[in-house]
Amino acid sequence: MTNQKVLITGCGGMLGDAVYAEFSKNYSQVMATDINLTENWLTYLDVREIDQCEKAFDTFKPDIVLHLAALTDLEFCENDPDNTWKTNALGTENIALLAKKHNATMVYISTAGVFDGNQEYYNDFDQPNPLNYYAKSKYHGEVFVQRYLEKFFIFRAGWMMGSGVKKDKKFINKIFKQIQEGKKELFIVDDKLGTPTYTVNFAQSIFKVMKTGYYGLYNQVCSGSCSRYDVAVKFIEYLNLTDKIKITKVDSSYFEKEYFALRPYSEKLVNLKLESRKINFMEDWEKCLEEYSKVFINQLK
Ligand SMILES: NC(=O)c1ccc[n+]([C@@H]2O[C@H](COP(=O)([O-])OP(=O)(O)OC[C@H]3O[C@@H](n4cnc5c(N)ncnc54)[C@H](OP(=O)(O)O)[C@@H]3O)[C@@H](O)[C@H]2O)c1
């Protein structure tokens, strides 16, 4: 346990759960914030408002700031680009400027979505070319962090899975909700590729990599890669529902009205830098999904 102070933004979300658990285990003073106060351990902080951010830095005086706050729904971002720029890009610039002013180390969570998907795999050195407002605004965040700070970590995550029924906003919980609604057939795309990233494993890895003091930008995803279809097949298998639920492959045009934001064909990341520095603590995606599925099995009972 160290007595450095840790400020976390956007900690009420699906990654926030795991980050809060990991960092409050290792640091005695953690200030977890969000605009959505879903937990009693959260304090209100809107990263779009620099005076609110300044007040948090002035009063709490963090040594480390973990910046998770973002708008993460791609369709919502397409429909409201101004708010997306303010939250994801300006909000990150606000935190980066204050981290610089207060000499704090900043950790920023970015996304595999910064790439255009025209190649199958992307390492840490490949050139981003974001396709949608979410990814563009997140990429600007990466640029600000690198422009203003020396003591920073940027971790690019892939398809996030974690936090369970209540907070998981992404693919796994979307499938699970359909199962709970009684659906016996699921339609899943097989023309979108990526690397799942388990929040618990990801949060633990952030802590371990930070401890090395090797600052910089890192791809940090689970090992292995897959299509959305592959993930669904494994999830159903881990839920012991293979005989009860049919999974039908479709292509992305099937969901073009619902998921209208442009998405890359491939978001597969390779943790080249973490591997080379022998600090890749990410585990196999199937092993992580099997562990995560236990949360949902309990809900089925
Ligand atoms: N989920 C993924 O697949 C994924 C993949 C790669 C990278 N990431 C990155 O990982 C980080 C954490 O995302 P997540 O998956 O935990 O998403 P999340 O569940 O949407 O969490 C983000 C949190 O930030 C909050 N927030 C939104 N606007 C804010 C503002 N102006 N000030 C303060 N907080 C604000 C959100 O509140 P509301 O719920 O009210 O919006 C939410 O509680 C984000 O930076 C995201 O870009 C996520």
PDB file of N, CA and C and ligand atoms in Angstrom, residues 10 12-15 34-36 45-48 68-70 72 87 109-111 134 138 157-158 160 169-170, ligand 1:
ATOM      1  N   GLY A  10     -14.352   9.334 -14.520  1.00  0.00           N
ATOM      2  CA  GLY A  10     -15.203   8.366 -15.235  1.00  0.00           C
ATOM      3  C   GLY A  10     -15.212   7.000 -14.573  1.00  0.00           C
ATOM      4  N   GLY A  12     -17.327   5.554 -12.689  1.00  0.00           N
ATOM      5  CA  GLY A  12     -18.609   4.864 -12.514  1.00  0.00           C
ATOM      6  C   GLY A  12     -18.934   3.891 -13.643  1.00  0.00           C
ATOM      7  N   GLY A  13     -18.066   3.803 -14.631  1.00  0.00           N
ATOM      8  CA  GLY A  13     -18.366   2.983 -15.807  1.00  0.00           C
ATOM      9  C   GLY A  13     -17.868   1.561 -15.697  1.00  0.00           C
ATOM     10  N   MET A  14     -17.877   0.843 -16.825  1.00  0.00           N
ATOM     11  CA  MET A  14     -17.570  -0.598 -16.781  1.00  0.00           C
ATOM     12  C   MET A  14     -16.110  -0.884 -16.468  1.00  0.00           C
ATOM     13  N   LEU A  15     -15.194  -0.035 -16.907  1.00  0.00           N
ATOM     14  CA  LEU A  15     -13.791  -0.226 -16.528  1.00  0.00           C
ATOM     15  C   LEU A  15     -13.535   0.304 -15.113  1.00  0.00           C
ATOM     16  N   ASP A  34     -17.093  10.783 -11.200  1.00  0.00           N
ATOM     17  CA  ASP A  34     -17.883  10.541 -12.414  1.00  0.00           C
ATOM     18  C   ASP A  34     -18.989  11.611 -12.458  1.00  0.00           C
ATOM     19  N   ILE A  35     -19.678  11.688 -13.592  1.00  0.00           N
ATOM     20  CA  ILE A  35     -20.881  12.541 -13.617  1.00  0.00           C
ATOM     21  C   ILE A  35     -22.118  11.734 -13.235  1.00  0.00           C
ATOM     22  N   ASN A  36     -21.948  10.420 -13.207  1.00  0.00           N
ATOM     23  CA  ASN A  36     -23.052   9.505 -12.941  1.00  0.00           C
ATOM     24  C   ASN A  36     -22.778   8.841 -11.594  1.00  0.00           C
ATOM     25  N   LEU A  45     -17.555  14.829 -10.722  1.00  0.00           N
ATOM     26  CA  LEU A  45     -16.580  15.640 -11.476  1.00  0.00           C
ATOM     27  C   LEU A  45     -16.862  15.487 -12.965  1.00  0.00           C
ATOM     28  N   ASP A  46     -17.144  16.628 -13.597  1.00  0.00           N
ATOM     29  CA  ASP A  46     -17.396  16.661 -15.036  1.00  0.00           C
ATOM     30  C   ASP A  46     -16.112  17.128 -15.723  1.00  0.00           C
ATOM     31  N   VAL A  47     -15.494  16.256 -16.501  1.00  0.00           N
ATOM     32  CA  VAL A  47     -14.190  16.587 -17.093  1.00  0.00           C
ATOM     33  C   VAL A  47     -14.275  17.661 -18.180  1.00  0.00           C
ATOM     34  N   ARG A  48     -15.501  17.959 -18.630  1.00  0.00           N
ATOM     35  CA  ARG A  48     -15.650  19.044 -19.613  1.00  0.00           C
ATOM     36  C   ARG A  48     -15.407  20.405 -18.972  1.00  0.00           C
ATOM     37  N   LEU A  68     -10.441   7.977 -17.137  1.00  0.00           N
ATOM     38  CA  LEU A  68     -11.317   6.993 -17.800  1.00  0.00           C
ATOM     39  C   LEU A  68     -12.530   7.670 -18.440  1.00  0.00           C
ATOM     40  N   ALA A  69     -12.862   8.865 -17.983  1.00  0.00           N
ATOM     41  CA  ALA A  69     -14.117   9.505 -18.394  1.00  0.00           C
ATOM     42  C   ALA A  69     -14.197   9.640 -19.913  1.00  0.00           C
ATOM     43  N   ALA A  70     -15.305   9.225 -20.466  1.00  0.00           N
ATOM     44  CA  ALA A  70     -15.517   9.363 -21.907  1.00  0.00           C
ATOM     45  C   ALA A  70     -16.967   9.048 -22.243  1.00  0.00           C
ATOM     46  N   THR A  72     -18.828   6.715 -24.600  1.00  0.00           N
ATOM     47  CA  THR A  72     -18.317   5.488 -25.217  1.00  0.00           C
ATOM     48  C   THR A  72     -19.307   4.804 -26.166  1.00  0.00           C
ATOM     49  N   THR A  87     -16.223  16.132 -24.335  1.00  0.00           N
ATOM     50  CA  THR A  87     -15.969  15.120 -23.298  1.00  0.00           C
ATOM     51  C   THR A  87     -14.654  14.394 -23.563  1.00  0.00           C
ATOM     52  N   ILE A 109      -6.882   6.128 -21.092  1.00  0.00           N
ATOM     53  CA  ILE A 109      -7.322   4.887 -21.741  1.00  0.00           C
ATOM     54  C   ILE A 109      -7.809   5.210 -23.147  1.00  0.00           C
ATOM     55  N   SER A 110      -7.108   4.664 -24.118  1.00  0.00           N
ATOM     56  CA  SER A 110      -7.527   4.879 -25.507  1.00  0.00           C
ATOM     57  C   SER A 110      -8.069   3.563 -26.086  1.00  0.00           C
ATOM     58  N   THR A 111      -8.226   3.559 -27.364  1.00  0.00           N
ATOM     59  CA  THR A 111      -8.990   2.462 -27.981  1.00  0.00           C
ATOM     60  C   THR A 111      -8.347   1.937 -29.259  1.00  0.00           C
ATOM     61  N   TYR A 134     -16.342   9.076 -32.151  1.00  0.00           N
ATOM     62  CA  TYR A 134     -15.781   8.529 -30.906  1.00  0.00           C
ATOM     63  C   TYR A 134     -14.267   8.353 -31.053  1.00  0.00           C
ATOM     64  N   LYS A 138     -11.120  10.336 -29.296  1.00  0.00           N
ATOM     65  CA  LYS A 138     -10.190   9.591 -28.441  1.00  0.00           C
ATOM     66  C   LYS A 138      -8.758   9.764 -28.953  1.00  0.00           C
ATOM     67  N   ALA A 157      -7.054  -0.103 -25.290  1.00  0.00           N
ATOM     68  CA  ALA A 157      -7.804  -1.332 -25.021  1.00  0.00           C
ATOM     69  C   ALA A 157      -8.557  -1.759 -26.278  1.00  0.00           C
ATOM     70  N   GLY A 158      -8.958  -3.020 -26.291  1.00  0.00           N
ATOM     71  CA  GLY A 158      -9.763  -3.532 -27.399  1.00  0.00           C
ATOM     72  C   GLY A 158     -11.219  -3.631 -26.994  1.00  0.00           C
ATOM     73  N   MET A 160     -13.861  -4.227 -24.815  1.00  0.00           N
ATOM     74  CA  MET A 160     -13.880  -4.345 -23.352  1.00  0.00           C
ATOM     75  C   MET A 160     -14.984  -5.297 -22.909  1.00  0.00           C
ATOM     76  N   LYS A 169     -21.767  -2.267 -20.746  1.00  0.00           N
ATOM     77  CA  LYS A 169     -22.589  -1.654 -21.794  1.00  0.00           C
ATOM     78  C   LYS A 169     -22.327  -2.293 -23.158  1.00  0.00           C
ATOM     79  N   LYS A 170     -21.430  -3.259 -23.190  1.00  0.00           N
ATOM     80  CA  LYS A 170     -20.937  -3.696 -24.491  1.00  0.00           C
ATOM     81  C   LYS A 170     -21.436  -5.081 -24.884  1.00  0.00           C
TER      82      LYS A 170
HETATM   83  N1  LIG B   1     -15.797  -0.071 -23.540  1.00  0.00           N
HETATM   84  C1  LIG B   1     -14.854  -0.338 -24.445  1.00  0.00           C
HETATM   85  O1  LIG B   1     -15.021  -1.282 -25.247  1.00  0.00           O
HETATM   86  C2  LIG B   1     -13.588   0.485 -24.497  1.00  0.00           C
HETATM   87  C3  LIG B   1     -12.598   0.098 -25.403  1.00  0.00           C
HETATM   88  C4  LIG B   1     -11.436   0.849 -25.466  1.00  0.00           C
HETATM   89  C5  LIG B   1     -11.256   1.950 -24.662  1.00  0.00           C
HETATM   90  N2  LIG B   1     -12.245   2.325 -23.801  1.00  0.00           N
HETATM   91  C6  LIG B   1     -12.017   3.509 -22.972  1.00  0.00           C
HETATM   92  O2  LIG B   1     -11.987   3.104 -21.612  1.00  0.00           O
HETATM   93  C7  LIG B   1     -12.435   4.190 -20.790  1.00  0.00           C
HETATM   94  C8  LIG B   1     -13.493   3.687 -19.839  1.00  0.00           C
HETATM   95  O3  LIG B   1     -14.609   3.281 -20.619  1.00  0.00           O
HETATM   96  P1  LIG B   1     -15.712   2.276 -20.113  1.00  0.00           P
HETATM   97  O4  LIG B   1     -15.656   1.104 -20.990  1.00  0.00           O
HETATM   98  O5  LIG B   1     -15.636   2.111 -18.647  1.00  0.00           O
HETATM   99  O6  LIG B   1     -16.999   3.122 -20.537  1.00  0.00           O
HETATM  100  P2  LIG B   1     -18.228   3.616 -19.668  1.00  0.00           P
HETATM  101  O7  LIG B   1     -18.815   2.462 -18.959  1.00  0.00           O
HETATM  102  O8  LIG B   1     -19.089   4.399 -20.612  1.00  0.00           O
HETATM  103  O9  LIG B   1     -17.547   4.574 -18.591  1.00  0.00           O
HETATM  104  C9  LIG B   1     -17.205   5.919 -18.836  1.00  0.00           C
HETATM  105  C10 LIG B   1     -17.735   6.744 -17.693  1.00  0.00           C
HETATM  106  O10 LIG B   1     -17.428   8.129 -17.937  1.00  0.00           O
HETATM  107  C11 LIG B   1     -18.583   8.871 -17.619  1.00  0.00           C
HETATM  108  N3  LIG B   1     -18.589  10.187 -18.244  1.00  0.00           N
HETATM  109  C12 LIG B   1     -19.172  10.563 -19.410  1.00  0.00           C
HETATM  110  N4  LIG B   1     -19.011  11.882 -19.601  1.00  0.00           N
HETATM  111  C13 LIG B   1     -18.321  12.338 -18.534  1.00  0.00           C
HETATM  112  C14 LIG B   1     -17.861  13.622 -18.152  1.00  0.00           C
HETATM  113  N5  LIG B   1     -18.103  14.701 -18.901  1.00  0.00           N
HETATM  114  N6  LIG B   1     -17.175  13.744 -16.995  1.00  0.00           N
HETATM  115  C15 LIG B   1     -16.941  12.666 -16.211  1.00  0.00           C
HETATM  116  N7  LIG B   1     -17.353  11.430 -16.515  1.00  0.00           N
HETATM  117  C16 LIG B   1     -18.044  11.271 -17.665  1.00  0.00           C
HETATM  118  C17 LIG B   1     -19.694   7.989 -18.104  1.00  0.00           C
HETATM  119  O11 LIG B   1     -20.945   8.405 -17.602  1.00  0.00           O
HETATM  120  P3  LIG B   1     -22.257   8.080 -18.501  1.00  0.00           P
HETATM  121  O12 LIG B   1     -22.504   6.607 -18.330  1.00  0.00           O
HETATM  122  O13 LIG B   1     -23.298   8.933 -17.887  1.00  0.00           O
HETATM  123  O14 LIG B   1     -21.931   8.459 -19.918  1.00  0.00           O
HETATM  124  C18 LIG B   1     -19.250   6.633 -17.568  1.00  0.00           C
HETATM  125  O15 LIG B   1     -19.625   6.446 -16.223  1.00  0.00           O
HETATM  126  C19 LIG B   1     -12.956   5.267 -21.751  1.00  0.00           C
HETATM  127  O16 LIG B   1     -11.976   6.269 -21.849  1.00  0.00           O
HETATM  128  C20 LIG B   1     -13.120   4.534 -23.069  1.00  0.00           C
HETATM  129  O17 LIG B   1     -12.966   5.396 -24.160  1.00  0.00           O
HETATM  130  C21 LIG B   1     -13.410   1.607 -23.692  1.00  0.00           C
END
